[in-house]
Amino acid sequence: GFEKRLVIKRILPHLASDPAFVARFVSEGKLVVQLRHAGVAQVLDLGEADGVPFLVMEHVDGHDLRVLLQLARASGHPTPTPVTVALLVRILDVLDHAHQATDAAGEPLGIIHRDVSPSNVMVATTGEVKLLDFGIARAASRLAHSASGALQGKVAYMSPEQAAGDALDARSDQSAVGVIAWELFAGERPFQGASDLKV
């Protein structure tokens, strides 16, 4: 009679034949399971069915920040400043935990999320804030899993260094939080463009 609501994250069939993508997906599970923070959506299991890997993850009952931003714009009522500040502080706290994370031997994991954006920030109905999708996070020890020079993440929230394909550190994630902060306070993104290239 024990039941728990979960999320099963799996690879779409057309991507399952890409070994690099599969390796990144499996790497996500192994990476996130090492992060012990209430603001990280927890990976509970990693498995394989019919040759396709899957992750069993904590279910967060709520909405992502992208949806909440859209609702705020549609209603004409911006998010109250204390709520916005609390949300940003929580995101930064989660990222600080990830950036400072070490393995069992105490060696830095070198985690950089690389895709901090409103669609990867969940706000639970209880008010909890959780950061999702470390799937393209790059740990220093796992550089081989990412194609050199490949852009990963959402362009509107990328740091200039990430967009240029340069080496990254924790400041790149902090830059993305700055873009989110601008969007929360101003009601629009700071960088607009008709295409990713224009942005």
mmCIF file of N, CA and C in Angstrom, residues 38-142:
data_model
loop_
_atom_site.group_PDB
_atom_site.id
_atom_site.type_symbol
_atom_site.label_atom_id
_atom_site.label_comp_id
_atom_site.label_asym_id
_atom_site.label_seq_id
_atom_site.Cartn_x
_atom_site.Cartn_y
_atom_site.Cartn_z
ATOM 1 N N ALA A 38 18.420 20.428 -0.255
ATOM 2 C CA ALA A 38 16.963 20.424 -0.386
ATOM 3 C C ALA A 38 16.498 21.168 -1.635
ATOM 4 N N GLY A 39 17.367 22.009 -2.194
ATOM 5 C CA GLY A 39 17.001 22.762 -3.381
ATOM 6 C C GLY A 39 17.364 22.089 -4.688
ATOM 7 N N VAL A 40 17.851 20.840 -4.632
ATOM 8 C CA VAL A 40 18.156 20.070 -5.836
ATOM 9 C C VAL A 40 17.133 18.943 -5.932
ATOM 10 N N ALA A 41 16.426 18.857 -7.058
ATOM 11 C CA ALA A 41 15.502 17.746 -7.251
ATOM 12 C C ALA A 41 16.307 16.452 -7.245
ATOM 13 N N GLN A 42 16.017 15.574 -6.301
ATOM 14 C CA GLN A 42 16.842 14.387 -6.061
ATOM 15 C C GLN A 42 16.624 13.290 -7.096
ATOM 16 N N VAL A 43 17.719 12.643 -7.478
ATOM 17 C CA VAL A 43 17.657 11.438 -8.309
ATOM 18 C C VAL A 43 17.591 10.261 -7.345
ATOM 19 N N LEU A 44 16.560 9.428 -7.492
ATOM 20 C CA LEU A 44 16.334 8.319 -6.575
ATOM 21 C C LEU A 44 16.826 6.992 -7.124
ATOM 22 N N ASP A 45 16.898 6.878 -8.451
ATOM 23 C CA ASP A 45 17.347 5.630 -9.049
ATOM 24 C C ASP A 45 17.777 5.888 -10.482
ATOM 25 N N LEU A 46 18.624 5.015 -10.977
ATOM 26 C CA LEU A 46 19.100 5.062 -12.355
ATOM 27 C C LEU A 46 18.994 3.641 -12.871
ATOM 28 N N GLY A 47 18.303 3.458 -13.991
ATOM 29 C CA GLY A 47 18.122 2.111 -14.513
ATOM 30 C C GLY A 47 18.080 2.092 -16.018
ATOM 31 N N GLU A 48 17.712 0.937 -16.543
ATOM 32 C CA GLU A 48 17.642 0.758 -17.987
ATOM 33 C C GLU A 48 16.479 -0.171 -18.305
ATOM 34 N N ALA A 49 15.697 0.161 -19.306
ATOM 35 C CA ALA A 49 14.586 -0.679 -19.760
ATOM 36 C C ALA A 49 14.666 -0.783 -21.270
ATOM 37 N N ASP A 50 14.703 -1.996 -21.783
ATOM 38 C CA ASP A 50 14.807 -2.239 -23.227
ATOM 39 C C ASP A 50 15.996 -1.499 -23.841
ATOM 40 N N GLY A 51 17.082 -1.450 -23.105
ATOM 41 C CA GLY A 51 18.301 -0.822 -23.613
ATOM 42 C C GLY A 51 18.315 0.689 -23.533
ATOM 43 N N VAL A 52 17.272 1.296 -22.959
ATOM 44 C CA VAL A 52 17.192 2.762 -22.854
ATOM 45 C C VAL A 52 17.287 3.168 -21.385
ATOM 46 N N PRO A 53 18.288 3.974 -21.022
ATOM 47 C CA PRO A 53 18.427 4.386 -19.621
ATOM 48 C C PRO A 53 17.304 5.330 -19.181
ATOM 49 N N PHE A 54 17.025 5.310 -17.878
ATOM 50 C CA PHE A 54 16.049 6.235 -17.311
ATOM 51 C C PHE A 54 16.508 6.651 -15.924
ATOM 52 N N LEU A 55 16.008 7.809 -15.497
ATOM 53 C CA LEU A 55 16.244 8.310 -14.150
ATOM 54 C C LEU A 55 14.914 8.358 -13.419
ATOM 55 N N VAL A 56 14.909 7.947 -12.166
ATOM 56 C CA VAL A 56 13.738 8.117 -11.310
ATOM 57 C C VAL A 56 14.051 9.302 -10.410
ATOM 58 N N MET A 57 13.225 10.340 -10.514
ATOM 59 C CA MET A 57 13.501 11.586 -9.805
ATOM 60 C C MET A 57 12.347 11.982 -8.897
ATOM 61 N N GLU A 58 12.689 12.793 -7.926
ATOM 62 C CA GLU A 58 11.712 13.378 -7.026
ATOM 63 C C GLU A 58 10.695 14.188 -7.834
ATOM 64 N N HIS A 59 9.421 14.050 -7.506
ATOM 65 C CA HIS A 59 8.382 14.857 -8.147
ATOM 66 C C HIS A 59 8.220 16.155 -7.357
ATOM 67 N N VAL A 60 8.237 17.281 -8.047
ATOM 68 C CA VAL A 60 8.028 18.585 -7.408
ATOM 69 C C VAL A 60 6.653 19.076 -7.834
ATOM 70 N N ASP A 61 5.737 19.132 -6.894
ATOM 71 C CA ASP A 61 4.369 19.554 -7.183
ATOM 72 C C ASP A 61 4.332 21.080 -7.224
ATOM 73 N N GLY A 62 4.240 21.632 -8.424
ATOM 74 C CA GLY A 62 4.227 23.077 -8.566
ATOM 75 C C GLY A 62 4.387 23.472 -10.017
ATOM 76 N N HIS A 63 4.980 24.629 -10.247
ATOM 77 C CA HIS A 63 5.180 25.146 -11.601
ATOM 78 C C HIS A 63 6.614 25.640 -11.748
ATOM 79 N N ASP A 64 7.078 25.629 -12.995
ATOM 80 C CA ASP A 64 8.407 26.196 -13.196
ATOM 81 C C ASP A 64 8.295 27.720 -13.243
ATOM 82 N N LEU A 65 9.414 28.366 -13.033
ATOM 83 C CA LEU A 65 9.445 29.826 -12.937
ATOM 84 C C LEU A 65 9.027 30.486 -14.256
ATOM 85 N N ARG A 66 9.260 29.814 -15.371
ATOM 86 C CA ARG A 66 8.849 30.354 -16.677
ATOM 87 C C ARG A 66 7.329 30.560 -16.704
ATOM 88 N N VAL A 67 6.584 29.560 -16.239
ATOM 89 C CA VAL A 67 5.123 29.645 -16.193
ATOM 90 C C VAL A 67 4.693 30.758 -15.247
ATOM 91 N N LEU A 68 5.352 30.853 -14.093
ATOM 92 C CA LEU A 68 4.984 31.890 -13.125
ATOM 93 C C LEU A 68 5.275 33.292 -13.665
ATOM 94 N N LEU A 69 6.362 33.436 -14.419
ATOM 95 C CA LEU A 69 6.658 34.730 -15.059
ATOM 96 C C LEU A 69 5.578 35.087 -16.076
ATOM 97 N N GLN A 70 5.135 34.096 -16.846
ATOM 98 C CA GLN A 70 4.073 34.330 -17.832
ATOM 99 C C GLN A 70 2.769 34.736 -17.151
ATOM 100 N N LEU A 71 2.442 34.075 -16.042
ATOM 101 C CA LEU A 71 1.222 34.419 -15.302
ATOM 102 C C LEU A 71 1.312 35.829 -14.733
ATOM 103 N N ALA A 72 2.481 36.206 -14.213
ATOM 104 C CA ALA A 72 2.666 37.556 -13.654
ATOM 105 C C ALA A 72 2.503 38.610 -14.740
ATOM 106 N N ARG A 73 3.076 38.348 -15.937
ATOM 107 C CA ARG A 73 2.937 39.300 -17.046
ATOM 108 C C ARG A 73 1.487 39.424 -17.477
ATOM 109 N N ALA A 74 0.792 38.294 -17.593
ATOM 110 C CA ALA A 74 -0.604 38.293 -18.055
ATOM 111 C C ALA A 74 -1.519 39.018 -17.066
ATOM 112 N N SER A 75 -1.219 38.892 -15.767
ATOM 113 C CA SER A 75 -2.062 39.520 -14.750
ATOM 114 C C SER A 75 -1.733 40.991 -14.552
ATOM 115 N N GLY A 76 -0.540 41.384 -14.992
ATOM 116 C CA GLY A 76 -0.115 42.771 -14.796
ATOM 117 C C GLY A 76 0.374 43.053 -13.387
ATOM 118 N N HIS A 77 0.544 42.009 -12.602
ATOM 119 C CA HIS A 77 1.026 42.157 -11.228
ATOM 120 C C HIS A 77 2.392 41.497 -11.084
ATOM 121 N N PRO A 78 3.444 42.293 -10.936
ATOM 122 C CA PRO A 78 4.778 41.696 -10.770
ATOM 123 C C PRO A 78 4.875 40.930 -9.455
ATOM 124 N N THR A 79 5.812 40.008 -9.389
ATOM 125 C CA THR A 79 6.054 39.253 -8.163
ATOM 126 C C THR A 79 6.527 40.229 -7.089
ATOM 127 N N PRO A 80 5.986 40.148 -5.879
ATOM 128 C CA PRO A 80 6.443 41.059 -4.804
ATOM 129 C C PRO A 80 7.956 40.935 -4.585
ATOM 130 N N THR A 81 8.580 42.069 -4.314
ATOM 131 C CA THR A 81 10.030 42.116 -4.172
ATOM 132 C C THR A 81 10.566 41.138 -3.127
ATOM 133 N N PRO A 82 9.962 41.020 -1.936
ATOM 134 C CA PRO A 82 10.509 40.056 -0.961
ATOM 135 C C PRO A 82 10.468 38.607 -1.484
ATOM 136 N N VAL A 83 9.432 38.269 -2.238
ATOM 137 C CA VAL A 83 9.328 36.921 -2.812
ATOM 138 C C VAL A 83 10.416 36.730 -3.868
ATOM 139 N N THR A 84 10.610 37.747 -4.710
ATOM 140 C CA THR A 84 11.634 37.680 -5.752
ATOM 141 C C THR A 84 13.021 37.512 -5.148
ATOM 142 N N VAL A 85 13.327 38.297 -4.123
ATOM 143 C CA VAL A 85 14.644 38.217 -3.477
ATOM 144 C C VAL A 85 14.839 36.842 -2.839
ATOM 145 N N ALA A 86 13.820 36.335 -2.157
ATOM 146 C CA ALA A 86 13.922 35.015 -1.525
ATOM 147 C C ALA A 86 14.160 33.931 -2.575
ATOM 148 N N LEU A 87 13.494 34.042 -3.694
ATOM 149 C CA LEU A 87 13.650 33.074 -4.791
ATOM 150 C C LEU A 87 15.083 33.097 -5.332
ATOM 151 N N LEU A 88 15.608 34.287 -5.577
ATOM 152 C CA LEU A 88 16.967 34.429 -6.106
ATOM 153 C C LEU A 88 18.013 33.927 -5.114
ATOM 154 N N VAL A 89 17.814 34.224 -3.826
ATOM 155 C CA VAL A 89 18.742 33.758 -2.797
ATOM 156 C C VAL A 89 18.760 32.236 -2.771
ATOM 157 N N ARG A 90 17.589 31.620 -2.909
ATOM 158 C CA ARG A 90 17.518 30.154 -2.889
ATOM 159 C C ARG A 90 18.267 29.555 -4.089
ATOM 160 N N ILE A 91 18.062 30.128 -5.274
ATOM 161 C CA ILE A 91 18.760 29.635 -6.471
ATOM 162 C C ILE A 91 20.269 29.742 -6.270
ATOM 163 N N LEU A 92 20.725 30.887 -5.758
ATOM 164 C CA LEU A 92 22.158 31.082 -5.536
ATOM 165 C C LEU A 92 22.701 30.124 -4.480
ATOM 166 N N ASP A 93 21.900 29.833 -3.462
ATOM 167 C CA ASP A 93 22.323 28.894 -2.422
ATOM 168 C C ASP A 93 22.510 27.487 -2.998
ATOM 169 N N VAL A 94 21.567 27.060 -3.845
ATOM 170 C CA VAL A 94 21.674 25.741 -4.479
ATOM 171 C C VAL A 94 22.920 25.687 -5.365
ATOM 172 N N LEU A 95 23.128 26.737 -6.157
ATOM 173 C CA LEU A 95 24.297 26.759 -7.039
ATOM 174 C C LEU A 95 25.595 26.774 -6.243
ATOM 175 N N ASP A 96 25.633 27.500 -5.138
ATOM 176 C CA ASP A 96 26.834 27.524 -4.311
ATOM 177 C C ASP A 96 27.146 26.116 -3.805
ATOM 178 N N HIS A 97 26.108 25.390 -3.402
ATOM 179 C CA HIS A 97 26.296 24.014 -2.950
ATOM 180 C C HIS A 97 26.891 23.166 -4.077
ATOM 181 N N ALA A 98 26.323 23.289 -5.275
ATOM 182 C CA ALA A 98 26.815 22.499 -6.422
ATOM 183 C C ALA A 98 28.247 22.884 -6.780
ATOM 184 N N HIS A 99 28.530 24.185 -6.769
ATOM 185 C CA HIS A 99 29.875 24.655 -7.142
ATOM 186 C C HIS A 99 30.936 24.197 -6.132
ATOM 187 N N GLN A 100 30.539 24.062 -4.865
ATOM 188 C CA GLN A 100 31.483 23.677 -3.814
ATOM 189 C C GLN A 100 31.522 22.163 -3.576
ATOM 190 N N ALA A 101 30.704 21.390 -4.278
ATOM 191 C CA ALA A 101 30.571 19.949 -4.030
ATOM 192 C C ALA A 101 31.882 19.211 -4.290
ATOM 193 N N THR A 102 32.122 18.206 -3.443
ATOM 194 C CA THR A 102 33.300 17.358 -3.587
ATOM 195 C C THR A 102 32.876 15.892 -3.635
ATOM 196 N N ASP A 103 33.768 15.043 -4.125
ATOM 197 C CA ASP A 103 33.482 13.612 -4.144
ATOM 198 C C ASP A 103 33.840 13.014 -2.783
ATOM 199 N N ALA A 104 33.722 11.680 -2.660
ATOM 200 C CA ALA A 104 33.970 10.994 -1.385
ATOM 201 C C ALA A 104 35.394 11.213 -0.881
ATOM 202 N N ALA A 105 36.328 11.456 -1.794
ATOM 203 C CA ALA A 105 37.730 11.680 -1.403
ATOM 204 C C ALA A 105 38.019 13.145 -1.103
ATOM 205 N N GLY A 106 36.989 13.997 -1.209
ATOM 206 C CA GLY A 106 37.180 15.414 -0.933
ATOM 207 C C GLY A 106 37.656 16.225 -2.122
ATOM 208 N N GLU A 107 37.713 15.603 -3.301
ATOM 209 C CA GLU A 107 38.148 16.315 -4.510
ATOM 210 C C GLU A 107 36.972 17.111 -5.093
ATOM 211 N N PRO A 108 37.205 18.355 -5.508
ATOM 212 C CA PRO A 108 36.114 19.154 -6.087
ATOM 213 C C PRO A 108 35.540 18.476 -7.334
ATOM 214 N N LEU A 109 34.205 18.471 -7.433
ATOM 215 C CA LEU A 109 33.553 17.903 -8.615
ATOM 216 C C LEU A 109 33.578 18.879 -9.788
ATOM 217 N N GLY A 110 33.762 20.160 -9.502
ATOM 218 C CA GLY A 110 33.832 21.160 -10.577
ATOM 219 C C GLY A 110 32.524 21.316 -11.328
ATOM 220 N N ILE A 111 31.406 21.212 -10.617
ATOM 221 C CA ILE A 111 30.100 21.265 -11.269
ATOM 222 C C ILE A 111 29.747 22.686 -11.680
ATOM 223 N N ILE A 112 29.323 22.830 -12.923
ATOM 224 C CA ILE A 112 28.748 24.065 -13.441
ATOM 225 C C ILE A 112 27.436 23.645 -14.086
ATOM 226 N N HIS A 113 26.346 24.242 -13.689
ATOM 227 C CA HIS A 113 25.037 23.805 -14.188
ATOM 228 C C HIS A 113 24.918 24.013 -15.694
ATOM 229 N N ARG A 114 25.248 25.196 -16.166
ATOM 230 C CA ARG A 114 25.281 25.567 -17.581
ATOM 231 C C ARG A 114 23.920 25.758 -18.224
ATOM 232 N N ASP A 115 22.827 25.570 -17.477
ATOM 233 C CA ASP A 115 21.494 25.789 -18.056
ATOM 234 C C ASP A 115 20.552 26.362 -17.002
ATOM 235 N N VAL A 116 21.031 27.341 -16.236
ATOM 236 C CA VAL A 116 20.191 27.993 -15.240
ATOM 237 C C VAL A 116 19.247 28.941 -15.980
ATOM 238 N N SER A 117 17.965 28.609 -15.943
ATOM 239 C CA SER A 117 16.948 29.391 -16.649
ATOM 240 C C SER A 117 15.616 29.172 -15.940
ATOM 241 N N PRO A 118 14.618 30.028 -16.175
ATOM 242 C CA PRO A 118 13.334 29.885 -15.483
ATOM 243 C C PRO A 118 12.683 28.506 -15.658
ATOM 244 N N SER A 119 12.879 27.868 -16.800
ATOM 245 C CA SER A 119 12.244 26.561 -16.999
ATOM 246 C C SER A 119 12.911 25.466 -16.177
ATOM 247 N N ASN A 120 14.085 25.728 -15.613
ATOM 248 C CA ASN A 120 14.763 24.749 -14.763
ATOM 249 C C ASN A 120 14.691 25.105 -13.283
ATOM 250 N N VAL A 121 13.838 26.075 -12.946
ATOM 251 C CA VAL A 121 13.599 26.434 -11.548
ATOM 252 C C VAL A 121 12.151 26.096 -11.229
ATOM 253 N N MET A 122 11.952 25.121 -10.344
ATOM 254 C CA MET A 122 10.599 24.738 -9.945
ATOM 255 C C MET A 122 10.239 25.419 -8.637
ATOM 256 N N VAL A 123 9.013 25.967 -8.597
ATOM 257 C CA VAL A 123 8.486 26.533 -7.361
ATOM 258 C C VAL A 123 7.329 25.638 -6.950
ATOM 259 N N ALA A 124 7.499 24.933 -5.838
ATOM 260 C CA ALA A 124 6.492 23.991 -5.362
ATOM 261 C C ALA A 124 5.315 24.739 -4.762
ATOM 262 N N THR A 125 4.181 24.066 -4.686
ATOM 263 C CA THR A 125 2.990 24.671 -4.082
ATOM 264 C C THR A 125 3.230 25.001 -2.610
ATOM 265 N N THR A 126 4.214 24.340 -2.003
ATOM 266 C CA THR A 126 4.574 24.607 -0.607
ATOM 267 C C THR A 126 5.507 25.808 -0.464
ATOM 268 N N GLY A 127 5.984 26.340 -1.606
ATOM 269 C CA GLY A 127 6.897 27.469 -1.583
ATOM 270 C C GLY A 127 8.353 27.073 -1.740
ATOM 271 N N GLU A 128 8.643 25.767 -1.718
ATOM 272 C CA GLU A 128 10.021 25.322 -1.934
ATOM 273 C C GLU A 128 10.485 25.692 -3.335
ATOM 274 N N VAL A 129 11.771 25.976 -3.468
ATOM 275 C CA VAL A 129 12.371 26.272 -4.767
ATOM 276 C C VAL A 129 13.411 25.194 -5.049
ATOM 277 N N LYS A 130 13.311 24.563 -6.226
ATOM 278 C CA LYS A 130 14.235 23.480 -6.573
ATOM 279 C C LYS A 130 14.804 23.720 -7.955
ATOM 280 N N LEU A 131 16.101 23.466 -8.085
ATOM 281 C CA LEU A 131 16.787 23.593 -9.365
ATOM 282 C C LEU A 131 16.805 22.227 -10.037
ATOM 283 N N LEU A 132 16.382 22.189 -11.288
ATOM 284 C CA LEU A 132 16.285 20.953 -12.052
ATOM 285 C C LEU A 132 17.357 20.878 -13.120
ATOM 286 N N ASP A 133 17.464 19.713 -13.695
ATOM 287 C CA ASP A 133 18.193 19.428 -14.926
ATOM 288 C C ASP A 133 19.666 19.781 -14.887
ATOM 289 N N PHE A 134 20.382 18.996 -14.123
ATOM 290 C CA PHE A 134 21.831 19.078 -14.184
ATOM 291 C C PHE A 134 22.334 18.206 -15.331
ATOM 292 N N GLY A 135 21.443 17.891 -16.281
ATOM 293 C CA GLY A 135 21.760 16.975 -17.372
ATOM 294 C C GLY A 135 22.860 17.460 -18.285
ATOM 295 N N ILE A 136 23.038 18.771 -18.388
ATOM 296 C CA ILE A 136 24.133 19.255 -19.222
ATOM 297 C C ILE A 136 25.196 19.930 -18.370
ATOM 298 N N ALA A 137 25.081 19.733 -17.054
ATOM 299 C CA ALA A 137 26.120 20.269 -16.179
ATOM 300 C C ALA A 137 27.447 19.613 -16.537
ATOM 301 N N ARG A 138 28.481 20.399 -16.491
ATOM 302 C CA ARG A 138 29.805 19.863 -16.842
ATOM 303 C C ARG A 138 30.670 19.805 -15.580
ATOM 304 N N ALA A 139 31.010 18.632 -15.190
ATOM 305 C CA ALA A 139 31.958 18.472 -14.084
ATOM 306 C C ALA A 139 33.346 18.390 -14.702
ATOM 307 N N ALA A 140 34.327 18.948 -14.028
ATOM 308 C CA ALA A 140 35.688 18.980 -14.572
ATOM 309 C C ALA A 140 36.182 17.577 -14.914
ATOM 310 N N SER A 141 35.756 16.578 -14.142
ATOM 311 C CA SER A 141 36.225 15.220 -14.390
ATOM 312 C C SER A 141 35.468 14.527 -15.508
ATOM 313 N N ARG A 142 34.489 15.209 -16.095
ATOM 314 C CA ARG A 142 33.668 14.571 -17.126
ATOM 315 C C ARG A 142 33.659 15.359 -18.429
#
